[in-house]
Amino acid sequence: MRLISALLIFCLFAASLPAQQPENTPAQNPPPAAQVQPAAPQTPEAKPTGTIVLNPESPKELSEAKHDFDSGVKLKNSGKLEEAFDKFSRAAELNPHSVDYVTAREITRQELAMDAINRGNKALNDQKEVVAMAEFRRALQFDPQNEFATQRLHESVWRNNPSSTALRVVDKSEEILLQPNPAHHDFHFRGDERSLLTEVGRAYGITVVFDDSVKTTRTRFDIEDVNFATAMEAATSVTNTFWVALTPKQIVLIGDNAQNRTAFERMSIRTYYLPDLTTPQELADLTNLLRVVLELRFITQDPAENTVTVRAPQAVLEATTQLLDNIVQGRPEVLLDVRVYQISQSLLRQLGANLPTQFTLFNISPALIAGLGLGAQNLINQLIASGGINQANSTAIQALLGQLAQNSGANTLLQMQPFATFGGGLTLTGLNATPAGVGYTFNVNESSVQNLENAQVRASQNQAATLLLGERYPVVNATFAPIYNTAAIAGVIGNGSYIAPVPSVNYEDLGLKLKVTPVIHTNESVSMKLELQIRSLGATTSNGIPIINNRQYSGSIMLKSGESSVVGGIISESDSRSVNGWPFLSRVPGLTYAGSQHDTTVNDADLLIVVTPHILRPAVHDSVAIALPTGH
């Protein structure tokens, strides 16, 4: 049975391998010479051999594709996107030549991916990393080329991966590791230094070779129950030497001085790639930090590649890697959600009667009446004889003046508005109202404006991020025109080729301008320096130049992640009322609108700025203890 099973496995494995031809073996044996027939000439209708001809779809496949497409449309309209996507995919497979089927499939694919991304973003804001990871992976299943879903997936697993992804070792060389025996020994030695070092090495199975710089002076050495590292460290300290491994079981002892350290100390080299250091100054600061803290003598930087190369002993390189892994991590990031609420209401109401408030008194003397023109005296005599003019009938004078207006238009009395008279004889007086007549006003003008601006900005630690939303409005600040007239200018104007000089224009930024510099702390709080500016075009102008409304906020606040706060707001209310009419009649409750005009103007404006930070990548400040090597 075992043999049969082995044979079956071997057959399956052999069947899965692709067929290969030997390199030097032709793919096919050529036919005998006698069997070679000349190729028949190709007719115009014959198709080239390399052309691939697709079989046309059968009527059944076309019918099934149409049925699946119609079903997918119904499912999509009912909100079942996944079932609709399956139907569209099957329809596109049955009839790949239909642009409608392929388009419907791709649009539904993008909608499914965006829905999954939105659900993942919500879960990530609620700190449900596992749910967010599942949603982002689901989005990649529908659209594997979606870079945004890939990025969000990496961000969702960032908390679960405390190791830094910002630091990557590009190249390194390994050091020879010495392999002494792990036993512990006691040493009570009296003799020369070379003999001491030889005895210590022999006790742990290490062969010792000496450089000429090692002295042969006598020394005394007593130590108990120590391993190789402790014993050799004590012995090299007594003899003022250091050792370098030649093989895992052999070392060379050299006199400890600066020249020998430079010539014989084994060095390793590593190059660190630091992508989060975006400026040359940051890279230079990090290089100086490593040089001072670890006393590195051989360290270089490459700002073009964002790399730092260090050459030092292996133990120092390990300490350097550990230090960089703790201090050079991905910059903390925060997503700032800014909402600006603006509500403006205005009311203008005008009600009442517009009565005359100014009157003119003038004396109507006989001399004034005599100057009405030729024929006036005869007309007056006729009116007096008929009894049309007397002291009790003052309105007859107005009829008289109306008739005289046809004979003369030069007299100032005829040019006045209608007036009333009182008195008689030498005391006849006229009363004229300015303006004449009574007007009634019923006017209401009410407006309400609600505006919401929502901006989201993603910023890194201590890095200023600026967002501009709006438009650039041109304001003309100077114009140019020719002040001379020549035959050349007249010629271009005549033939229509004259181009007027371009005016000088200054562009003003209108809309929302937001600048934020965040500092993310370990307690999930964010300190932000905000500069917010809202500019809009006013309704009035000054000397032809539009007035720009400006609202600006600048300050620093600290908020918890997900906490909303009002950083600025203003409430403006104005209410003005005016009455225009006769002094006493306008105060009578029942007749106030009949004897005066009431104007009411009400303006309300509310502005509210709300800021909510969401930490995307928190700040990590773990304590670290690095053990630097004491030297060989």
XYZ file of C-alpha atoms in Angstrom:
632
model
C 0.000 0.000 0.000
C 2.806 2.406 0.839
C 4.448 1.694 -2.513
C 1.204 2.349 -4.384
C 0.680 5.619 -2.488
C 4.212 6.741 -3.279
C 3.715 5.952 -6.981
C 0.447 7.916 -7.054
C 2.100 10.950 -5.414
C 4.986 10.771 -7.879
C 2.594 10.633 -10.835
C 0.631 13.609 -9.590
C 3.813 15.591 -9.031
C 5.125 14.730 -12.495
C 1.828 15.723 -14.080
C 1.941 19.117 -12.419
C 5.353 19.953 -13.877
C 5.322 21.929 -17.195
C 6.701 20.148 -20.204
C 10.178 21.371 -21.158
C 12.273 20.851 -24.229
C 16.042 20.263 -23.982
C 18.004 23.337 -24.878
C 19.939 21.687 -27.709
C 17.064 19.530 -28.950
C 14.757 20.838 -31.644
C 11.111 21.078 -30.721
C 10.049 18.789 -33.584
C 11.885 16.324 -35.829
C 12.044 17.630 -39.372
C 10.193 15.497 -41.948
C 12.163 13.571 -44.515
C 13.260 15.453 -47.556
C 11.059 13.385 -49.790
C 7.971 14.367 -47.807
C 8.552 18.115 -47.891
C 5.786 19.711 -49.943
C 5.875 23.264 -51.231
C 3.586 25.609 -49.314
C 0.372 26.435 -51.077
C 0.018 30.083 -52.039
C -2.149 32.087 -49.658
C -5.389 33.361 -51.038
C -6.525 36.881 -50.175
C -9.277 35.449 -48.016
C -6.853 33.302 -45.992
C -6.031 34.712 -42.555
C -2.497 34.839 -41.128
C -1.506 31.902 -39.017
C -0.749 34.085 -35.895
C -4.166 35.773 -35.824
C -6.435 34.681 -32.957
C -10.070 34.549 -33.928
C -12.565 34.637 -31.042
C -15.609 32.492 -31.385
C -18.757 34.621 -31.544
C -21.165 34.319 -28.648
C -24.071 31.998 -29.142
C -27.638 33.311 -28.966
C -28.092 31.394 -25.708
C -25.087 33.109 -24.127
C -26.320 36.495 -25.308
C -29.737 35.830 -23.821
C -28.271 34.692 -20.490
C -25.986 37.730 -20.395
C -28.918 40.099 -20.946
C -30.957 38.317 -18.272
C -28.074 38.578 -15.763
C -27.555 42.248 -16.600
C -31.236 43.065 -16.068
C -31.201 41.177 -12.785
C -28.085 43.080 -11.700
C -29.752 46.419 -12.442
C -32.733 45.480 -10.262
C -30.475 44.291 -7.442
C -28.415 47.465 -7.577
C -31.500 49.654 -7.444
C -32.616 47.773 -4.335
C -29.235 48.356 -2.645
C -27.817 44.814 -3.025
C -24.468 45.735 -4.538
C -22.664 42.444 -4.008
C -25.383 40.373 -5.689
C -25.521 42.943 -8.478
C -21.735 42.734 -8.904
C -21.963 38.945 -9.335
C -24.659 39.349 -11.988
C -22.708 42.026 -13.882
C -19.531 39.903 -13.741
C -21.343 36.889 -15.205
C -22.929 39.048 -17.909
C -19.517 40.470 -18.847
C -18.026 36.957 -19.015
C -20.805 35.705 -21.295
C -20.639 38.764 -23.556
C -17.255 40.498 -23.148
C -17.892 42.683 -26.205
C -20.695 44.607 -24.494
C -19.439 47.945 -23.182
C -22.527 48.333 -20.963
C -21.894 45.070 -19.136
C -18.217 45.789 -18.500
C -18.943 49.375 -17.430
C -21.644 48.296 -14.975
C -19.301 45.699 -13.484
C -16.446 48.176 -12.962
C -18.673 50.915 -11.512
C -20.205 48.452 -9.054
C -16.717 47.227 -8.150
C -15.623 50.767 -7.265
C -18.775 51.390 -5.220
C -18.204 48.207 -3.209
C -14.577 49.145 -2.586
C -15.489 52.679 -1.451
C -18.217 51.381 0.874
C -15.719 49.012 2.496
C -13.171 51.830 2.849
C -15.740 54.111 4.494
C -16.691 51.387 6.960
C -13.016 50.795 7.694
C -12.394 54.509 8.307
C -15.286 54.630 10.757
C -14.033 51.545 12.573
C -10.515 52.979 12.713
C -11.819 56.220 14.229
C -13.656 54.119 16.833
C -10.337 52.334 17.585
C -11.624 49.016 16.256
C -8.469 48.038 14.424
C -9.491 44.431 13.732
C -12.766 45.467 12.109
C -10.963 48.152 10.116
C -8.378 45.645 8.858
C -11.156 43.329 7.678
C -12.940 46.124 5.814
C -9.764 47.371 4.101
C -8.904 43.811 3.046
C -12.427 43.450 1.691
C -11.940 46.632 -0.329
C -8.726 45.180 -1.778
C -10.596 42.020 -2.745
C -12.863 44.093 -4.962
C -10.126 46.468 -6.175
C -6.599 45.061 -5.641
C -5.022 48.151 -7.261
C -6.569 50.615 -4.794
C -3.574 52.370 -3.242
C -5.674 54.242 -0.685
C -7.082 50.983 0.708
C -3.549 49.565 0.891
C -2.330 52.604 2.799
C -5.244 52.508 5.230
C -4.663 48.800 5.795
C -1.066 49.498 6.813
C -2.232 52.255 9.139
C -4.792 49.990 10.778
C -2.118 47.436 11.725
C 0.351 50.070 12.930
C -0.730 49.820 16.576
C -0.249 46.071 16.544
C 3.305 46.399 15.235
C 5.310 48.352 17.808
C 8.585 47.823 15.978
C 9.632 50.749 13.858
C 9.074 50.503 10.124
C 10.862 53.776 9.483
C 14.326 52.291 10.097
C 15.716 49.741 7.676
C 19.247 48.363 7.503
C 20.368 48.549 3.902
C 23.740 46.822 4.162
C 25.964 45.391 6.890
C 29.028 43.230 7.428
C 29.205 40.576 10.131
C 31.921 40.206 12.765
C 33.761 36.985 13.671
C 32.187 35.648 16.854
C 34.527 34.093 19.393
C 33.346 30.790 20.906
C 35.069 30.211 24.297
C 34.149 27.394 26.670
C 31.343 28.407 29.057
C 33.092 27.044 32.171
C 34.136 29.197 35.159
C 37.723 29.155 36.501
C 39.892 30.582 39.285
C 43.209 32.316 38.554
C 46.121 32.957 40.971
C 49.009 33.920 38.720
C 52.497 35.322 39.238
C 54.606 35.926 36.123
C 54.924 37.978 32.909
C 51.997 39.435 31.013
C 52.205 37.183 27.955
C 52.116 34.076 30.116
C 49.065 35.398 31.958
C 47.138 36.029 28.765
C 48.145 32.657 27.346
C 46.963 30.835 30.492
C 43.620 32.652 30.511
C 42.998 31.804 26.843
C 44.033 28.145 27.288
C 41.619 27.741 30.217
C 38.664 28.475 27.913
C 39.937 26.710 24.807
C 41.183 29.849 23.005
C 44.543 30.079 21.238
C 46.371 33.364 21.914
C 48.713 35.106 19.432
C 50.713 38.176 20.502
C 51.657 41.315 18.686
C 55.095 42.832 19.229
C 53.492 45.699 21.158
C 52.570 43.417 24.079
C 55.065 43.800 26.963
C 56.691 41.007 29.004
C 56.741 42.750 32.361
C 55.842 40.747 35.440
C 52.402 41.056 36.974
C 50.169 39.556 39.647
C 46.655 38.360 38.878
C 44.074 36.857 41.313
C 40.420 36.229 40.427
C 37.919 33.458 41.199
C 34.875 31.860 39.565
C 34.750 33.900 36.368
C 33.812 33.194 32.776
C 35.902 34.055 29.738
C 34.517 37.563 29.224
C 35.159 38.609 32.829
C 38.567 36.972 33.047
C 39.786 38.389 29.716
C 38.436 41.855 30.517
C 40.308 41.873 33.823
C 43.502 40.487 32.241
C 43.526 43.026 29.374
C 42.917 45.828 31.863
C 45.908 44.714 33.937
C 48.185 44.295 30.920
C 46.846 47.353 28.995
C 46.003 45.313 25.902
C 42.975 44.508 23.751
C 42.142 41.477 21.677
C 40.740 40.878 18.209
C 39.204 37.559 17.074
C 40.955 35.864 14.186
C 38.794 32.727 14.182
C 36.091 31.462 16.538
C 38.897 29.792 18.605
C 41.854 32.165 18.089
C 42.571 35.761 19.131
C 45.444 38.189 18.802
C 46.530 40.396 21.742
C 47.685 43.918 20.908
C 48.959 46.807 23.023
C 46.161 49.263 23.751
C 46.881 52.663 22.217
C 45.190 54.918 19.678
C 47.421 53.875 16.807
C 46.852 50.154 17.392
C 43.124 50.654 17.851
C 42.927 52.348 14.459
C 45.119 49.735 12.758
C 43.882 46.465 14.302
C 40.447 46.922 15.832
C 37.905 45.025 13.757
C 35.218 47.280 12.392
C 31.804 46.619 10.902
C 29.794 48.947 8.723
C 26.088 49.575 8.468
C 23.982 51.940 6.402
C 20.664 53.107 7.850
C 17.828 54.404 5.688
C 15.750 57.054 7.491
C 12.728 58.018 5.353
C 11.019 60.156 7.994
C 13.836 62.707 8.087
C 12.605 64.980 5.334
C 15.126 67.821 5.569
C 18.945 67.858 5.494
C 18.966 69.706 8.828
C 17.136 66.851 10.573
C 19.605 64.336 9.146
C 22.548 66.484 10.293
C 21.102 66.782 13.806
C 20.714 63.019 14.073
C 24.282 62.469 12.847
C 25.642 64.852 15.474
C 23.578 63.112 18.159
C 25.061 59.719 17.305
C 28.572 61.144 17.127
C 28.316 62.713 20.601
C 26.363 60.040 22.484
C 28.146 56.948 21.135
C 31.497 58.651 20.429
C 31.454 57.521 16.818
C 34.456 58.585 14.801
C 33.464 57.144 11.427
C 29.961 58.308 10.498
C 28.774 59.956 7.287
C 25.427 61.131 5.971
C 23.889 61.276 2.507
C 21.049 63.839 2.376
C 20.152 62.859 -1.195
C 19.345 59.278 -0.156
C 18.385 59.972 3.491
C 20.985 57.497 4.744
C 23.545 57.421 7.552
C 26.561 55.128 7.327
C 28.371 54.082 10.507
C 31.667 52.173 10.833
C 32.372 50.928 14.335
C 32.882 47.725 16.331
C 30.047 45.239 16.133
C 28.886 45.891 19.686
C 28.766 49.646 19.028
C 26.768 49.061 15.852
C 24.251 46.990 17.784
C 23.916 49.820 20.286
C 23.502 52.292 17.417
C 20.762 50.177 15.851
C 18.938 49.887 19.158
C 19.155 53.628 19.771
C 17.912 54.521 16.278
C 15.107 51.977 16.541
C 13.813 53.810 19.617
C 14.265 57.443 18.623
C 13.686 57.299 14.846
C 10.170 56.040 14.361
C 7.377 57.146 12.099
C 6.275 60.669 12.877
C 3.027 60.821 14.840
C 0.153 61.994 12.668
C -3.200 63.586 13.396
C -6.298 64.168 11.263
C -7.820 67.540 12.084
C -11.545 68.011 11.435
C -12.548 71.687 11.284
C -16.182 72.771 10.958
C -17.239 76.378 10.458
C -20.907 77.170 11.064
C -22.178 80.546 9.852
C -25.807 81.715 10.109
C -26.895 85.166 8.968
C -30.427 86.585 9.062
C -31.699 90.055 8.073
C -35.141 91.683 8.157
C -36.200 95.045 6.678
C -39.803 96.137 7.176
C -41.396 99.463 6.138
C -45.048 100.084 7.056
C -47.207 103.226 7.310
C -48.255 106.423 5.557
C -45.815 109.019 4.296
C -47.486 112.337 5.199
C -46.083 115.794 4.345
C -43.982 117.151 7.190
C -42.843 120.465 5.646
C -45.168 123.429 4.725
C -44.554 126.768 2.999
C -46.502 129.953 3.850
C -46.655 132.877 1.399
C -48.755 136.094 1.092
C -51.028 136.505 -1.896
C -51.007 140.324 -2.402
C -52.864 142.320 -5.098
C -49.509 143.067 -6.724
C -48.861 139.332 -6.999
C -52.257 138.765 -8.596
C -51.743 141.752 -10.925
C -48.588 140.153 -12.245
C -50.387 137.079 -13.485
C -50.324 138.449 -17.019
C -52.485 140.257 -19.576
C -56.217 139.730 -19.206
C -56.017 138.790 -15.541
C -57.858 141.925 -14.292
C -60.795 141.387 -16.674
C -61.106 137.776 -15.506
C -61.003 138.816 -11.858
C -63.677 141.489 -12.431
C -65.943 138.927 -14.071
C -65.541 136.542 -11.122
C -66.249 139.312 -8.595
C -69.348 140.449 -10.536
C -70.678 136.913 -10.698
C -69.980 136.361 -6.972
C -67.405 133.683 -7.662
C -64.810 135.355 -5.420
C -65.583 136.504 -1.933
C -64.172 136.175 1.528
C -66.112 132.971 2.178
C -65.069 131.160 -0.969
C -61.300 130.712 -0.961
C -61.356 127.797 -3.388
C -62.426 130.068 -6.199
C -58.993 131.621 -6.235
C -57.517 128.255 -7.177
C -59.979 128.008 -10.078
C -58.899 131.457 -11.108
C -55.275 130.518 -11.095
C -56.063 127.386 -13.101
C -57.586 129.499 -15.841
C -54.752 132.000 -15.736
C -52.249 129.185 -16.163
C -53.424 128.877 -19.766
C -52.513 132.487 -20.427
C -49.173 132.818 -18.601
C -46.543 130.299 -17.380
C -43.884 132.717 -16.249
C -45.308 133.693 -12.892
C -43.815 131.845 -9.873
C -47.233 131.557 -8.280
C -48.432 129.370 -11.134
C -45.423 127.042 -10.835
C -46.203 126.036 -7.231
C -47.860 122.781 -6.184
C -51.518 122.924 -5.116
C -51.919 125.006 -1.980
C -54.581 126.148 0.448
C -55.510 129.759 1.305
C -56.914 131.465 4.342
C -57.609 135.074 5.268
C -59.091 137.768 2.997
C -58.116 141.027 1.379
C -54.644 142.202 2.313
C -54.178 139.169 4.647
C -54.804 136.512 2.010
C -52.202 133.786 2.706
C -51.283 130.581 0.855
C -50.149 127.269 2.465
C -48.169 124.722 0.421
C -47.062 121.230 1.556
C -43.644 119.896 0.502
C -43.688 117.217 -0.795
C -47.252 117.280 -1.921
C -49.564 114.306 -1.578
C -49.707 111.278 0.735
C -47.789 108.014 0.094
C -48.314 104.566 1.589
C -45.473 102.069 2.082
C -45.852 98.296 2.604
C -42.417 96.708 2.153
C -40.849 93.601 3.764
C -37.377 92.263 2.840
C -36.180 89.165 4.750
C -33.138 86.965 4.063
C -31.563 83.962 5.782
C -28.165 82.451 4.962
C -26.767 79.233 6.466
C -23.257 78.158 5.605
C -21.246 75.105 6.696
C -17.587 74.623 5.788
C -15.945 71.333 6.705
C -12.221 70.845 6.166
C -9.991 67.889 7.064
C -6.232 68.254 7.332
C -3.666 65.536 8.012
C -0.503 66.788 9.670
C 2.667 65.274 11.134
C 4.385 66.002 14.385
C 5.816 69.548 14.507
C 5.196 69.945 10.777
C 3.014 72.858 9.661
C 0.197 71.827 7.304
C -1.679 74.424 5.253
C -5.042 74.050 3.515
C -6.510 76.609 1.091
C -10.101 76.247 -0.108
C -11.771 78.922 -2.182
C -10.956 81.138 -5.118
C -8.656 83.960 -6.117
C -10.571 87.150 -6.852
C -8.948 89.726 -9.175
C -8.899 93.320 -7.933
C -7.806 95.990 -10.411
C -5.379 98.365 -8.705
C -4.145 100.306 -11.754
C -5.104 100.843 -15.386
C -3.123 102.134 -18.335
C -4.351 104.174 -21.309
C -2.497 105.971 -24.117
C -2.341 109.752 -23.615
C -1.048 110.552 -27.084
C -2.533 110.316 -30.521
C -0.394 109.451 -33.504
C -1.014 108.326 -37.027
C 0.082 104.801 -36.095
C -2.459 104.563 -33.239
C -5.190 105.945 -35.489
C -4.286 103.314 -38.078
C -4.548 100.318 -35.761
C -7.789 101.656 -34.315
C -9.175 102.050 -37.808
C -8.357 98.505 -38.930
C -9.574 96.983 -35.641
C -6.193 95.544 -34.556
C -5.694 97.815 -31.575
C -5.220 95.939 -28.285
C -5.891 97.889 -25.115
C -3.151 97.784 -22.468
C -3.624 95.111 -19.784
C -4.500 96.564 -16.367
C -2.538 95.778 -13.215
C -4.454 93.177 -11.179
C -3.903 91.949 -7.650
C -5.414 88.559 -6.754
C -6.959 88.185 -3.310
C -7.498 84.744 -1.753
C -11.133 84.174 -0.824
C -12.434 81.203 1.125
C -10.976 79.156 3.961
C -7.286 79.172 4.890
C -6.179 76.803 7.644
C -2.676 76.307 9.011
C -2.049 73.864 11.848
C 1.119 72.703 13.609
C 0.350 69.735 15.905
C 2.287 68.223 18.798
C 1.019 64.746 19.743
C 1.553 63.602 23.330
C 1.667 60.105 24.795
C -1.605 60.552 26.736
C -3.544 60.744 23.419
C -3.801 64.507 23.591
C -2.873 66.960 20.854
C -1.503 70.474 21.220
C -2.231 72.543 18.133
C -1.179 75.944 16.941
C -4.033 77.085 14.723
C -4.258 79.897 12.216
C -7.717 80.095 10.653
C -8.843 82.742 8.195
C -12.192 83.093 6.400
C -12.422 85.734 3.677
C -15.432 86.499 1.504
C -16.433 89.173 -0.964
C -18.513 91.958 0.573
C -21.688 93.401 -0.894
C -20.395 96.990 -1.068
C -17.489 98.729 -2.725
C -15.273 101.678 -1.927
C -14.218 103.813 -4.898
C -15.009 100.903 -7.181
C -12.881 98.469 -5.144
C -14.838 95.627 -3.491
C -14.740 95.323 0.279
C -13.502 91.916 1.517
C -14.958 90.488 4.709
C -12.288 88.936 6.911
C -12.640 86.684 9.960
C -9.456 85.334 11.494
C -8.456 83.203 14.466
C -4.954 82.498 15.744
C -4.108 80.624 18.926
C -3.013 77.368 20.579
C -5.249 74.727 22.148
C -4.894 71.199 23.571
C -7.551 68.534 23.010
C -7.938 64.813 23.486
C -8.221 62.585 20.449
C -11.832 62.660 19.275
C -12.733 65.589 21.539
C -14.494 68.552 19.923
C -14.040 72.101 21.092
C -15.178 75.546 20.014
C -12.066 77.571 19.304
C -13.813 80.720 18.167
C -17.250 82.194 17.764
C -19.062 85.483 17.408
C -22.697 86.505 17.770
C -23.672 89.828 16.201
C -27.159 91.300 16.639
C -28.436 94.704 15.555
C -31.965 96.090 15.788
C -32.912 99.579 14.586
C -36.354 101.176 14.470
C -37.358 104.575 13.107
C -40.663 106.545 12.902
C -41.244 109.294 10.345
C -44.524 111.247 10.584
C -46.481 113.887 12.449
C -45.415 114.390 16.083
C -48.703 113.727 17.830
C -50.571 111.557 15.375
C -47.693 109.012 15.223
C -48.101 108.351 18.954
C -51.790 107.509 18.873
C -52.036 103.684 19.162
C -54.812 103.242 16.650
C -53.644 105.829 14.130
C -49.870 105.456 14.364
C -49.504 103.651 10.994
C -52.011 106.022 9.351
C -50.084 109.134 10.380
C -46.435 107.948 10.168
C -44.050 105.468 8.520
C -42.325 102.810 10.662
C -38.962 101.349 9.502
C -37.587 98.222 11.246
C -34.150 96.718 10.469
C -32.956 93.530 12.239
C -29.599 91.784 11.516
C -28.403 88.576 13.239
C -25.069 86.884 12.447
C -23.630 83.801 14.214
C -20.191 82.268 13.572
C -18.944 79.083 15.249
C -15.617 77.280 14.656
C -15.380 73.681 15.962
C -12.139 71.638 15.884
C -11.871 67.862 16.440
C -8.469 66.054 16.273
C -8.187 62.336 15.479
C -4.804 60.721 16.187
C -3.842 58.396 13.333
C -0.357 57.497 14.539
C 0.275 58.022 18.260
C 3.495 59.170 19.836
C 5.562 56.435 21.489
C 8.230 57.348 24.035
C 9.417 54.052 25.497
C 12.315 54.117 27.918
C 15.397 52.380 26.608
C 18.594 51.171 28.280
C 21.529 50.506 25.967
C 24.582 48.624 27.226
C 27.639 49.982 25.466
C 30.641 47.648 25.124
C 33.468 48.057 27.585
C 36.016 47.190 24.932
C 38.020 44.039 24.147
